[in-house]
XYZ file of C-alpha atoms in Angstrom:
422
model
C 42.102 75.458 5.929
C 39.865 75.732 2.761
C 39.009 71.939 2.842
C 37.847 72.385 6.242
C 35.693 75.249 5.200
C 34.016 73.812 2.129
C 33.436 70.548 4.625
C 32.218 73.570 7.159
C 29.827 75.023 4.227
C 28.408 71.692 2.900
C 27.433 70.732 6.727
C 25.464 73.850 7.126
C 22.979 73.276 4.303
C 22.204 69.764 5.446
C 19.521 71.863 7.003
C 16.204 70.256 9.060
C 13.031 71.964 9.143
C 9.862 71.694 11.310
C 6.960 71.213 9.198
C 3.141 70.991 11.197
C 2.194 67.754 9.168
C 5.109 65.611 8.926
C 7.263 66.505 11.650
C 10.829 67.020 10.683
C 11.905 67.413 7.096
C 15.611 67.166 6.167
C 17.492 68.317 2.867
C 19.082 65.118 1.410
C 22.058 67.155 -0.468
C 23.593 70.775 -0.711
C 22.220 70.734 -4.143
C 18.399 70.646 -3.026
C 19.440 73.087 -0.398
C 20.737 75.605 -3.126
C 17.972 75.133 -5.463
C 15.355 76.166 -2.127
C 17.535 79.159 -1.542
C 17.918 80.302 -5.002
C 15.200 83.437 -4.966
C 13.399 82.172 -7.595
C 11.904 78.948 -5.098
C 12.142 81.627 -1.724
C 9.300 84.094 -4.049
C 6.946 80.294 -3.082
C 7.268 81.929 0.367
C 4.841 84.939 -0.964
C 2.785 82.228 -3.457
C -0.441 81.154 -1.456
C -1.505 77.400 -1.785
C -5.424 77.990 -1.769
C -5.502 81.278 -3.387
C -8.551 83.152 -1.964
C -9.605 80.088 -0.167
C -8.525 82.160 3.460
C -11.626 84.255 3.008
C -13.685 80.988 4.052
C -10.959 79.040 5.845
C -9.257 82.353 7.978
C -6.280 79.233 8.351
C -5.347 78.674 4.562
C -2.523 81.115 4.913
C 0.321 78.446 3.889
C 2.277 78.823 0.925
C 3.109 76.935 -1.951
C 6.430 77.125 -0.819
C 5.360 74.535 2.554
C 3.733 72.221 -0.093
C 6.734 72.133 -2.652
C 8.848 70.817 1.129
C 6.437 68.670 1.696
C 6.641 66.817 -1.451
C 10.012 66.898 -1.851
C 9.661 65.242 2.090
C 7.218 62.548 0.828
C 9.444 61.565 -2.334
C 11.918 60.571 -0.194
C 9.836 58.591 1.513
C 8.689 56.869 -1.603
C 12.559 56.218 -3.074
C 12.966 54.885 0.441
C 10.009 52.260 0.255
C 10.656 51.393 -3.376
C 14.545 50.319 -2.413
C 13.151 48.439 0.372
C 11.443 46.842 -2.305
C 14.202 46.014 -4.182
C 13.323 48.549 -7.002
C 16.724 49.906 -8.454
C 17.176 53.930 -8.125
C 20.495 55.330 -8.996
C 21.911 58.117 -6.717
C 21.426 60.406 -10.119
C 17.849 59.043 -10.248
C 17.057 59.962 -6.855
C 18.020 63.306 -7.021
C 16.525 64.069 -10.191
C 12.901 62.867 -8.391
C 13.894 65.339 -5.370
C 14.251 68.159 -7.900
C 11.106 67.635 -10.040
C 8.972 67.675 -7.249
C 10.489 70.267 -5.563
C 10.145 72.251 -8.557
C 6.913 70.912 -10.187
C 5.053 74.277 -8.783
C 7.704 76.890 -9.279
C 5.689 78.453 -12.190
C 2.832 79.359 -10.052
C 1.706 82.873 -10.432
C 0.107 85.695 -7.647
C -2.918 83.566 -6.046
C -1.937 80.333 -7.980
C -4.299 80.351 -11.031
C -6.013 84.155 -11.139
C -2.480 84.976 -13.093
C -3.512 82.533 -16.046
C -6.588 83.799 -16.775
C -5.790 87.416 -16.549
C -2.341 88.876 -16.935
C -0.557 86.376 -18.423
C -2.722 85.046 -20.950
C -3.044 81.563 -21.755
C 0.578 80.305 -20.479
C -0.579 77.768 -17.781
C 1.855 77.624 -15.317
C 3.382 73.875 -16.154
C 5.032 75.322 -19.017
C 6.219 78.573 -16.879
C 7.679 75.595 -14.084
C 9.504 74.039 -17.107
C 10.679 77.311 -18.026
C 12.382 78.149 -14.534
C 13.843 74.625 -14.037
C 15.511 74.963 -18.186
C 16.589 78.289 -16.627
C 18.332 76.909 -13.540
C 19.576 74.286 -15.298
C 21.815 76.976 -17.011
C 22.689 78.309 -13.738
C 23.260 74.905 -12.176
C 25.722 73.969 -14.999
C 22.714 71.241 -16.076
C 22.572 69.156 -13.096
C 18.536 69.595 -13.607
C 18.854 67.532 -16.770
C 17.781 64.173 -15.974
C 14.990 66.210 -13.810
C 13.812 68.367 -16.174
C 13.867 65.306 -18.460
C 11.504 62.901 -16.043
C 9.264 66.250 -15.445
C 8.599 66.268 -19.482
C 7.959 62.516 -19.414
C 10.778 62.060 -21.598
C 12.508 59.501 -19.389
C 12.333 55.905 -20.250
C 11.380 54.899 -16.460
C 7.620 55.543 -16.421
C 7.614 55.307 -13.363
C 9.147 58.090 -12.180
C 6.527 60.558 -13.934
C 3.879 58.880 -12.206
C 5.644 59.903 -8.851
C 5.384 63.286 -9.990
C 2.213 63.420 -11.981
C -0.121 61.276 -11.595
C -3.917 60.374 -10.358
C -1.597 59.348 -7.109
C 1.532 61.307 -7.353
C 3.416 62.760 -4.677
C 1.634 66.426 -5.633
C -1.725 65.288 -4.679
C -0.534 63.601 -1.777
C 0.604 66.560 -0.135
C -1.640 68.776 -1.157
C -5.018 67.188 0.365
C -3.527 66.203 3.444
C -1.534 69.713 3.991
C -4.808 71.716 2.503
C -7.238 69.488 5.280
C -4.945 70.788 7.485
C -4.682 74.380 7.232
C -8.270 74.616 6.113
C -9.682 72.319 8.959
C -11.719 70.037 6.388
C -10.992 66.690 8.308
C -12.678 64.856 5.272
C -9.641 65.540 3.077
C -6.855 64.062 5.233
C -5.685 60.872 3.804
C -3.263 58.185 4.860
C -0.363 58.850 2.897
C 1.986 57.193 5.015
C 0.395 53.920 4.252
C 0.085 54.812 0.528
C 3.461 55.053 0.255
C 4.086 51.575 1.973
C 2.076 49.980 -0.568
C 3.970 51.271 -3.577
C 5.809 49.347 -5.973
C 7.041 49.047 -9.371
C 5.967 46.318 -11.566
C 7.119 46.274 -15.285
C 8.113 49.846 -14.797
C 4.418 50.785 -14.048
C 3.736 52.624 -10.176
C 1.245 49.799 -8.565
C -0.192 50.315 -5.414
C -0.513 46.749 -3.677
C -3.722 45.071 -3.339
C -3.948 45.256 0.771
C -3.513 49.054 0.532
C -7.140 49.176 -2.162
C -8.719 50.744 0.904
C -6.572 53.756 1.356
C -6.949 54.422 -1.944
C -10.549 54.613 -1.843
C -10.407 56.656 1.029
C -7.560 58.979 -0.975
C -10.128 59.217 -3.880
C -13.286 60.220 -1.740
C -10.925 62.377 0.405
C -10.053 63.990 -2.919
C -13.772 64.039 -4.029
C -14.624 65.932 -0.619
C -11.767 68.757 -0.292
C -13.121 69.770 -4.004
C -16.947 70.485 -2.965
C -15.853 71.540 0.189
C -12.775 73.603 -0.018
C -11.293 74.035 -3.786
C -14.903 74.600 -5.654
C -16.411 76.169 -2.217
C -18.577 78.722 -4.356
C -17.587 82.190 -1.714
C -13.724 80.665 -2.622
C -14.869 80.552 -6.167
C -16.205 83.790 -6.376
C -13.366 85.467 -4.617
C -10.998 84.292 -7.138
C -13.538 85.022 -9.707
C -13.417 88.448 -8.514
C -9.899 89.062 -8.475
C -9.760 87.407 -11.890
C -12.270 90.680 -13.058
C -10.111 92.733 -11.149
C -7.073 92.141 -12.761
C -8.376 91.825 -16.312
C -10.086 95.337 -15.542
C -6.569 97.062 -14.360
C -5.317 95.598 -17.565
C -7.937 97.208 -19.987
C -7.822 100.766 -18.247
C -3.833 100.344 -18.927
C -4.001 99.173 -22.532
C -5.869 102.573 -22.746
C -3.142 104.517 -21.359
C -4.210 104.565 -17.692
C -1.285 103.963 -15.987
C -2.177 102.596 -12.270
C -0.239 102.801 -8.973
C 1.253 99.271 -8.265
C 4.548 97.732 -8.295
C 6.660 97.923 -11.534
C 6.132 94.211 -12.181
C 2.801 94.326 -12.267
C 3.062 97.240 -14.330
C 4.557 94.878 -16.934
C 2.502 92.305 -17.115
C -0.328 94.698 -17.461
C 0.735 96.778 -19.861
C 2.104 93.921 -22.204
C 0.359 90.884 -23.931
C 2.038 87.977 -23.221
C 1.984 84.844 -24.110
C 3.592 81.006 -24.546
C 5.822 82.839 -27.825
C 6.837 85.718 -26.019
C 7.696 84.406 -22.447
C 11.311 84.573 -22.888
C 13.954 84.500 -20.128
C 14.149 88.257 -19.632
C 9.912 87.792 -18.985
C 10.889 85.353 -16.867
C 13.075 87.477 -14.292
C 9.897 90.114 -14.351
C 7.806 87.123 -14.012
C 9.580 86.153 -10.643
C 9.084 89.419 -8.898
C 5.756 88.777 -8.987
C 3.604 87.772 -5.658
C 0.664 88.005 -3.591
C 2.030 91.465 -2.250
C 2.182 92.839 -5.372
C -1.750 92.137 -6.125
C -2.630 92.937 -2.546
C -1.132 95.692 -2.066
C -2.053 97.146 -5.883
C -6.248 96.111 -4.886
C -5.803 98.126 -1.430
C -4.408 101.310 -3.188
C -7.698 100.643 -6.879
C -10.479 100.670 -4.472
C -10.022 104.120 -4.033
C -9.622 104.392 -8.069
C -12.334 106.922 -10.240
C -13.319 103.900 -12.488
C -16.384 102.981 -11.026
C -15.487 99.329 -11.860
C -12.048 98.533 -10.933
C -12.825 100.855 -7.488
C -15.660 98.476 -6.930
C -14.498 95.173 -7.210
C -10.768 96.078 -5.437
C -13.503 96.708 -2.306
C -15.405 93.595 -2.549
C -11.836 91.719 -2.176
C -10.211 93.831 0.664
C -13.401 94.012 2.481
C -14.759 90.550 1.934
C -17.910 91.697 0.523
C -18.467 89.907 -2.379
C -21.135 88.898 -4.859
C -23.628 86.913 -4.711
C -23.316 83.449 -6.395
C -25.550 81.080 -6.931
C -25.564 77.198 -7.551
C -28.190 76.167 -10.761
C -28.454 72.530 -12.030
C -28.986 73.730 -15.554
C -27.054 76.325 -17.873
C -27.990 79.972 -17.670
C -29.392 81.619 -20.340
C -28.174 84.516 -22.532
C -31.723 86.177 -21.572
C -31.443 85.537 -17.805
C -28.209 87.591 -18.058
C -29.356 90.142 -19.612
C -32.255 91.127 -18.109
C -29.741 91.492 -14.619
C -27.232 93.406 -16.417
C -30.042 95.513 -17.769
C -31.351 95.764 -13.687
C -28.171 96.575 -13.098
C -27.442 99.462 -15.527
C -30.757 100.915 -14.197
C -29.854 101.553 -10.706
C -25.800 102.139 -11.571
C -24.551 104.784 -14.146
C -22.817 101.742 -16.176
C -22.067 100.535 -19.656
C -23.176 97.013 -20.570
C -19.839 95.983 -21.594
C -19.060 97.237 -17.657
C -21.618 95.107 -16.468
C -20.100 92.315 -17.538
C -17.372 92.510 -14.515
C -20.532 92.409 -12.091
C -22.749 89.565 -13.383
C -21.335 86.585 -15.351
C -21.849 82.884 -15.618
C -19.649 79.695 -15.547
C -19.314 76.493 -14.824
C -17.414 74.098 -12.505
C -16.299 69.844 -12.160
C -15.184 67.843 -10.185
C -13.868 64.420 -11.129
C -12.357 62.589 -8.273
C -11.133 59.975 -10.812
C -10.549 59.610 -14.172
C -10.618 56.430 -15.994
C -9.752 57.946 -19.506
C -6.190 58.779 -17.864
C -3.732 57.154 -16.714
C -5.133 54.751 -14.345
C -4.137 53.960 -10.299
C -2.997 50.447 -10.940
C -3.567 47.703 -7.712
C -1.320 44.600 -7.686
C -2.566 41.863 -6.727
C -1.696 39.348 -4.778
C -1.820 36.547 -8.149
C 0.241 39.382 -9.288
C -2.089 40.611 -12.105
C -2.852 44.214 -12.476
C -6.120 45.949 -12.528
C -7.629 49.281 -12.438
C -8.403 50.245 -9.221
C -12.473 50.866 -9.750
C -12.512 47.214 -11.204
C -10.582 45.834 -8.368
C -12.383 47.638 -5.455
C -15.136 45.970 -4.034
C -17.201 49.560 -3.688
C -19.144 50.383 -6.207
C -19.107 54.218 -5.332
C -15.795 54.262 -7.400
C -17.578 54.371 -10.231
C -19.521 56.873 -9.341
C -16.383 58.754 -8.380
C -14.931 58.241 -11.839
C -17.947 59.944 -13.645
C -17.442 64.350 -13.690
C -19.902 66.104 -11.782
C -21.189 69.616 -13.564
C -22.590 72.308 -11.609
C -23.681 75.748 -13.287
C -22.972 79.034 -11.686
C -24.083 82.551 -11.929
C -22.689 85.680 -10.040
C -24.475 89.373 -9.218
C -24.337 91.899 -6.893
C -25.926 91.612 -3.920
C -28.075 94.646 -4.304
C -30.286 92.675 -7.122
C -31.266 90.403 -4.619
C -33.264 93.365 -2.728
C -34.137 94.913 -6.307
C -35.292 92.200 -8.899
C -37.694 88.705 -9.242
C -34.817 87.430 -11.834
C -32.975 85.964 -8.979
């Protein structure tokens, strides 16, 4: 009777799910099945994909949670094409790729990257990934070994790190075609069907054969595109610029003894520094009760704060009205900035230091390709290998391969009306 259960159990997490891009997605093993069900990958569910991105796209609602299926989805695919191709992957091998790219985003913080540049200071979220998988590795009695292994690059088949990170890993894949998608930028979809087809492995390198070059120039330009258009949009930009400012602010009042109304996670974060030293497992659990609610519903509740600041910018977020920013070819000066701060402090009862959450520079790149990397590698077909900007025909990939710079400089829209500095 228990065999018959267990046999009952295992067929119920061979589960297949409906995804909008690829159509039907199935879990290979009940192993993947209990890693997506563990709550650590379900808090993906409450992890947005584009961040603030939805305030210019109202359909970039999906989660990182549909991308991390959707890799694990096209991985498959790729293990299946590389057999086909004679390439040897063990069973252990396989499942190890399954696991690192199902898990290569697990570390992402409340609107992706505002965390890392606010609350949690300075620990990316790669290392806080790696930290998750070493911690269900524990749980999982270290079947995430070899995965956790191939995810540091520490395995000895190359390979299989450049099916997980890469200039033309699994990751990006997903990610442009699913993000074209939702966002309705048709110039980002890409072919990665036929991408995969064209893989191989030669001498333990990831080659992508000659006949598939032009998909690969369309993947690159496609890639190229979705950045201007969707990732470095400048009102996306300056939404999560703003909610960067927002959550620095809410930390400062705290450090000061201010304690805010928000969820005790948040609390936390804000009231400790933390960094790479200090993010130790029991961080980690606090950490992982962290999501988009808690920041949404913690901006909704400061806009009706008494600092002047924090009140201010929590409003700009929940009611889309947000600064002005503005595209310049060259770097703004020190002086430009502070003759709009000092604008600013004339027709606001502000410090200068509180000006600085209102107007405030930057910059921004985009390199569709980078040849100082690891390179996309075409076979060809007198089985040499080549880079694919010297094997492509097009001589816009070398354009592509060369960063872009654009400068950047945010203020309130009420200087627009009141000052000739703009």
């Amino acid at each position: 009777m228990l065999k018959s259960n267990t046999c009952v159990s295992q067929i119920n997490k061979l589960k297949i799910l409906n995804d909008p891009i690829y159509g039907f997605i199935t879990i290979p093993n009940t192993l993947i099945y209990d890693l997506i069900q563990h709550p650590y990958f379900q808090r993906l569910r409450r992890i947005s994909q584009m961040g603030m991105s939805y305030l210019v796209y109202p359909g970039a609602h999906h989660t990182r949670f549909h991308h991390a299926l959707g890799c694990l989805h096209i991985m498959q695919k790729a293990v299946q094409t590389l057999r086909f191709k004679e390439v040897v992957i063990s069973e252990e091998e396989e499942n190890a790729l399954y696991i690192a790219i199902l898990l290569h985003d697990i570390g992402h913080g409340p609107f992706s990257h505002a965390m890392e540049h606010s609350i949690v200071e300075d620990v990316h979220h790669e290392e806080i990934s790696l930290l998750f998988m070493n911690e269900l590795n524990r749980e999982f009695d270290g079947k995430l070994s070899l995965a956790i292994q191939i995810f540091k690059g520490e395995y000895h088949r190359k390979f299989m790190l450049q099916l997980i990170s890469s200039q033309l890993d699994m990751d990006r894949m997903d990610y442009l075609k699913r993000d074209s998608f939702y966002t309705g930028v048709a110039e980002g979809n890409i072919n990665s069907e036929r991408l995969i087809q064209m893989m191989h492995v030669v001498d333990d390198v990831l080659v992508i054969e000659e006949k598939g070059i032009y998909s690969v120039e369309q993947f690159l330009v496609a890639r190229r595109l979705m950045y201007w258009q969707a990732y470095l949009h400048k009102t996306s930009l300056v939404a999560e610029l703003t909610l960067t400012k927002i959550l620095k602010r809410a930390k400062e009042l705290t450090q000061k003894g201010d304690l805010l109304p928000c969820s005790e996670p948040l609390l936390f974060f804000m009231q400790h520094k933390i960094t790479h030293e200090s993010f130790d497992a029991t961080i980690l659990k606090k950490f992982a009760l962290l999501d988009d609610f808690d920041i949404v519903s913690a901006i909704k509740i400061w806009q009706f704060h008494d600092d002047y600041v924090l009140s201010s910018l929590s409003k700009m977020i929940i009611n889309r009205d947000l600064p002005k920013i503005k595209m310049v070819t060259e770097k703004v000066t020190k002086e430009r900035l502070s003759d709009l701060k000092m604008k600013l402090m004339q027709l606001y009862p502000i410090t200068e230091k509180d000006a600085d959450y209102f107007i405030f520079k930057g910059k921004i790149k985009n390199q569709a390709y980078n040849k100082t990397g690891e390179p996309i590698h075409i076979y060809k077909k007198d089985k040499t290998i080549e880079d694919v900007v010297e094997a492509s025909d097009q001589l816009h990939l070398k354009a592509l391969s060369k960063p872009v710079t654009k400068y950047y400089l945010c203020f309130p829209k009420v200087l627009l009306e009141s000052s000739d500095l703009i």
